[in-house]
Amino acid sequence: MSTTEVEYSVDKPLNREPPVKRLVASFITPDDAYYDRNHGPIPHLSADKHTVTVNGLVSQPLTLSIAQLRSDFPQHEVVCALQCAGNRRHTMRTLLKEVQGIDWMDAAVMNCKWRGPRLRDVLEKAGVQKNREGLHVAFGCYQVKCQDDDWFGGSVKLERGLREDGEVILALEMNDKPLPHAHGHPVRVVIPGVTGARWVKWLDRITVQENESPNYYQRRDYKILPPDATDSQSAQKYWDKVPPIMEMPINSVVAVPDDNETITLPPSGKVEVNGYAVPQGDQGPVTRVEVSGDGGKTWVDAQLEGSAKDKKWCWVLWRADVPVEKGSGREILSRATDAGGNTQQEHSEWNLRGVVYNGYGASRGLAVV
Ligand SMILES: Nc1nc2c(c(=O)[nH]1)N[C@H]1C(S)=C(S)[C@@H](COP(=O)(O)O)O[C@H]1N2
Ligand SMILES: [Mo]
């Protein structure tokens, strides 16, 4: 571990997002528009030397090389959105009340093609226990220390990890190339529909166990605390009681125009608006996006672009021509609905860590001239 070459540090990890306009320019997010979210340094691991150990409640513990992960199992491809639970925290903080955490705007999300063996095939090979009820599958990375723990880990219910239509994979490739170092090279977990914190990068351990991952980022972070947890002290009593965030909610954002822009109104009286929308957990795809230029009094249906309509786990990019009156302080809102019938509400409830904000998408402070 001490010999691993690393970039950045425990004290100053790499955390950044692209401009949201650049993000919505492409259905598959290109490598120069990936967001980065790290709780520690980025290790540079060798695909020739790295191994993943599979242990715990399995009859045949395994240690697999990257070559084995590639050649001993069918490779599965899935296109899906990866989102940090802190995406849109800035909106919760400015619209509702101050929260704790990095000031993510609307772009801590990406939509990529991932490829690698299915978790279920790897666990079957390890002889996963037949009575699966109540068990968890935990993912670990012991390569580098993190800010609040000595390692990084997360878990999901074993049933979720094994579901045939759940499409959980151990990704070796992202957008047809080996994973970049910053995004988990040589292997990371991909769990479509589930929050990014469980998509462990630089994966080196998979454990079938009776309890959730004991890691800090499963037990003491990435939870929606109730509103009376108003500071770190009043939060204490809730950490053990509140479940970890798993499935991400229905969401959308307005990317173009961006906040505080000046727009010249075309003769049509309508402004061209673009954004993205993501479905809730496994209830995709997004089936409808509505947009309002008058504070929610009237809504127009957006066109959902490209091939996303039938893709369950993806985001959709959308566009609409929306009537807006001239003046300052104008606002454009968006509201998404998915195949499961989930629809965004105007606001979501405040929580101390500012996670999972999914009120209406919005661009505010527009000057329409
Ligand atoms: N080993 C490890 N895996 C990790 C993290 C981390 O800090 N260390 N961050 C998690 C979080 S909180 C998110 S949102 C995603 C971010 O993935 P990305 O940096 O590829 O965008 O990775 C997850 N996997
Ligand atoms: Mo995250």
JSON list of C-alpha atoms in Angstrom, two decimals, residues 94-172:
[
{"chain": "A", "resi": 94, "resn": "THR", "atom": "CA", "xyz": [-29.31, 28.65, -1.29]},
{"chain": "A", "resi": 95, "resn": "LEU", "atom": "CA", "xyz": [-33.04, 27.99, -1.69]},
{"chain": "A", "resi": 96, "resn": "LEU", "atom": "CA", "xyz": [-33.82, 26.31, 1.65]},
{"chain": "A", "resi": 97, "resn": "LYS", "atom": "CA", "xyz": [-31.12, 26.67, 4.34]},
{"chain": "A", "resi": 98, "resn": "GLU", "atom": "CA", "xyz": [-27.35, 26.20, 4.88]},
{"chain": "A", "resi": 99, "resn": "VAL", "atom": "CA", "xyz": [-26.10, 22.60, 4.78]},
{"chain": "A", "resi": 100, "resn": "GLN", "atom": "CA", "xyz": [-22.76, 20.80, 5.34]},
{"chain": "A", "resi": 101, "resn": "GLY", "atom": "CA", "xyz": [-20.76, 19.64, 2.33]},
{"chain": "A", "resi": 102, "resn": "ILE", "atom": "CA", "xyz": [-19.03, 20.46, -0.95]},
{"chain": "A", "resi": 103, "resn": "ASP", "atom": "CA", "xyz": [-20.93, 23.07, -2.93]},
{"chain": "A", "resi": 104, "resn": "TRP", "atom": "CA", "xyz": [-21.92, 20.92, -5.90]},
{"chain": "A", "resi": 105, "resn": "MET", "atom": "CA", "xyz": [-23.92, 22.67, -8.56]},
{"chain": "A", "resi": 106, "resn": "ASP", "atom": "CA", "xyz": [-25.92, 20.61, -11.12]},
{"chain": "A", "resi": 107, "resn": "ALA", "atom": "CA", "xyz": [-23.12, 18.65, -12.78]},
{"chain": "A", "resi": 108, "resn": "ALA", "atom": "CA", "xyz": [-21.98, 15.94, -10.31]},
{"chain": "A", "resi": 109, "resn": "VAL", "atom": "CA", "xyz": [-23.44, 13.39, -12.74]},
{"chain": "A", "resi": 110, "resn": "MET", "atom": "CA", "xyz": [-22.40, 11.64, -15.94]},
{"chain": "A", "resi": 111, "resn": "ASN", "atom": "CA", "xyz": [-23.96, 9.18, -18.37]},
{"chain": "A", "resi": 112, "resn": "CYS", "atom": "CA", "xyz": [-21.50, 6.54, -19.58]},
{"chain": "A", "resi": 113, "resn": "LYS", "atom": "CA", "xyz": [-21.14, 3.10, -21.13]},
{"chain": "A", "resi": 114, "resn": "TRP", "atom": "CA", "xyz": [-19.60, 0.60, -18.72]},
{"chain": "A", "resi": 115, "resn": "ARG", "atom": "CA", "xyz": [-18.34, -2.91, -19.47]},
{"chain": "A", "resi": 116, "resn": "GLY", "atom": "CA", "xyz": [-17.13, -5.82, -17.36]},
{"chain": "A", "resi": 117, "resn": "PRO", "atom": "CA", "xyz": [-18.25, -9.09, -15.75]},
{"chain": "A", "resi": 118, "resn": "ARG", "atom": "CA", "xyz": [-21.55, -9.22, -13.90]},
{"chain": "A", "resi": 119, "resn": "LEU", "atom": "CA", "xyz": [-21.25, -9.28, -10.11]},
{"chain": "A", "resi": 120, "resn": "ARG", "atom": "CA", "xyz": [-23.71, -12.20, -10.05]},
{"chain": "A", "resi": 121, "resn": "ASP", "atom": "CA", "xyz": [-21.47, -14.37, -12.23]},
{"chain": "A", "resi": 122, "resn": "VAL", "atom": "CA", "xyz": [-18.46, -13.67, -10.03]},
{"chain": "A", "resi": 123, "resn": "LEU", "atom": "CA", "xyz": [-20.44, -14.39, -6.84]},
{"chain": "A", "resi": 124, "resn": "GLU", "atom": "CA", "xyz": [-21.88, -17.60, -8.32]},
{"chain": "A", "resi": 125, "resn": "LYS", "atom": "CA", "xyz": [-18.36, -18.77, -9.12]},
{"chain": "A", "resi": 126, "resn": "ALA", "atom": "CA", "xyz": [-17.40, -18.08, -5.50]},
{"chain": "A", "resi": 127, "resn": "GLY", "atom": "CA", "xyz": [-20.33, -20.26, -4.39]},
{"chain": "A", "resi": 128, "resn": "VAL", "atom": "CA", "xyz": [-22.45, -17.54, -2.85]},
{"chain": "A", "resi": 129, "resn": "GLN", "atom": "CA", "xyz": [-24.68, -18.78, -0.04]},
{"chain": "A", "resi": 130, "resn": "LYS", "atom": "CA", "xyz": [-28.08, -19.99, -1.25]},
{"chain": "A", "resi": 131, "resn": "ASN", "atom": "CA", "xyz": [-30.08, -18.51, 1.60]},
{"chain": "A", "resi": 132, "resn": "ARG", "atom": "CA", "xyz": [-29.57, -14.87, 0.73]},
{"chain": "A", "resi": 133, "resn": "GLU", "atom": "CA", "xyz": [-32.19, -13.22, 2.83]},
{"chain": "A", "resi": 134, "resn": "GLY", "atom": "CA", "xyz": [-30.89, -10.38, 4.96]},
{"chain": "A", "resi": 135, "resn": "LEU", "atom": "CA", "xyz": [-27.35, -10.62, 3.60]},
{"chain": "A", "resi": 136, "resn": "HIS", "atom": "CA", "xyz": [-25.30, -7.78, 2.13]},
{"chain": "A", "resi": 137, "resn": "VAL", "atom": "CA", "xyz": [-22.53, -7.59, -0.43]},
{"chain": "A", "resi": 138, "resn": "ALA", "atom": "CA", "xyz": [-19.80, -5.19, 0.62]},
{"chain": "A", "resi": 139, "resn": "PHE", "atom": "CA", "xyz": [-17.24, -3.58, -1.67]},
{"chain": "A", "resi": 140, "resn": "GLY", "atom": "CA", "xyz": [-13.90, -2.37, -0.38]},
{"chain": "A", "resi": 141, "resn": "CYS", "atom": "CA", "xyz": [-10.87, -0.42, -1.52]},
{"chain": "A", "resi": 142, "resn": "TYR", "atom": "CA", "xyz": [-7.90, -0.69, 0.83]},
{"chain": "A", "resi": 143, "resn": "GLN", "atom": "CA", "xyz": [-5.43, 0.99, -1.53]},
{"chain": "A", "resi": 144, "resn": "VAL", "atom": "CA", "xyz": [-5.42, 4.48, 0.02]},
{"chain": "A", "resi": 145, "resn": "LYS", "atom": "CA", "xyz": [-6.59, 6.14, 3.23]},
{"chain": "A", "resi": 146, "resn": "CYS", "atom": "CA", "xyz": [-9.58, 8.48, 3.10]},
{"chain": "A", "resi": 147, "resn": "GLN", "atom": "CA", "xyz": [-10.43, 11.66, 4.99]},
{"chain": "A", "resi": 148, "resn": "ASP", "atom": "CA", "xyz": [-12.69, 9.97, 7.56]},
{"chain": "A", "resi": 149, "resn": "ASP", "atom": "CA", "xyz": [-11.65, 6.31, 7.43]},
{"chain": "A", "resi": 150, "resn": "ASP", "atom": "CA", "xyz": [-8.58, 4.20, 6.68]},
{"chain": "A", "resi": 151, "resn": "TRP", "atom": "CA", "xyz": [-10.20, 2.68, 3.61]},
{"chain": "A", "resi": 152, "resn": "PHE", "atom": "CA", "xyz": [-13.26, 3.24, 1.39]},
{"chain": "A", "resi": 153, "resn": "GLY", "atom": "CA", "xyz": [-16.25, 0.94, 1.31]},
{"chain": "A", "resi": 154, "resn": "GLY", "atom": "CA", "xyz": [-19.95, 0.59, 0.68]},
{"chain": "A", "resi": 155, "resn": "SER", "atom": "CA", "xyz": [-22.52, -2.18, 0.42]},
{"chain": "A", "resi": 156, "resn": "VAL", "atom": "CA", "xyz": [-25.90, -3.06, -1.04]},
{"chain": "A", "resi": 157, "resn": "LYS", "atom": "CA", "xyz": [-28.36, -5.82, -0.18]},
{"chain": "A", "resi": 158, "resn": "LEU", "atom": "CA", "xyz": [-27.17, -9.08, -1.69]},
{"chain": "A", "resi": 159, "resn": "GLU", "atom": "CA", "xyz": [-30.49, -9.52, -3.50]},
{"chain": "A", "resi": 160, "resn": "ARG", "atom": "CA", "xyz": [-29.93, -6.20, -5.27]},
{"chain": "A", "resi": 161, "resn": "GLY", "atom": "CA", "xyz": [-26.39, -7.17, -6.17]},
{"chain": "A", "resi": 162, "resn": "LEU", "atom": "CA", "xyz": [-27.54, -10.48, -7.68]},
{"chain": "A", "resi": 163, "resn": "ARG", "atom": "CA", "xyz": [-30.71, -9.38, -9.48]},
{"chain": "A", "resi": 164, "resn": "GLU", "atom": "CA", "xyz": [-30.45, -10.46, -13.08]},
{"chain": "A", "resi": 165, "resn": "ASP", "atom": "CA", "xyz": [-32.13, -7.29, -14.33]},
{"chain": "A", "resi": 166, "resn": "GLY", "atom": "CA", "xyz": [-30.16, -5.17, -11.85]},
{"chain": "A", "resi": 167, "resn": "GLU", "atom": "CA", "xyz": [-27.14, -5.15, -14.18]},
{"chain": "A", "resi": 168, "resn": "VAL", "atom": "CA", "xyz": [-24.53, -4.69, -11.46]},
{"chain": "A", "resi": 169, "resn": "ILE", "atom": "CA", "xyz": [-21.08, -5.09, -13.02]},
{"chain": "A", "resi": 170, "resn": "LEU", "atom": "CA", "xyz": [-17.43, -4.90, -12.08]},
{"chain": "A", "resi": 171, "resn": "ALA", "atom": "CA", "xyz": [-16.45, -2.39, -14.73]},
{"chain": "A", "resi": 172, "resn": "LEU", "atom": "CA", "xyz": [-13.09, -2.67, -16.44]}
]
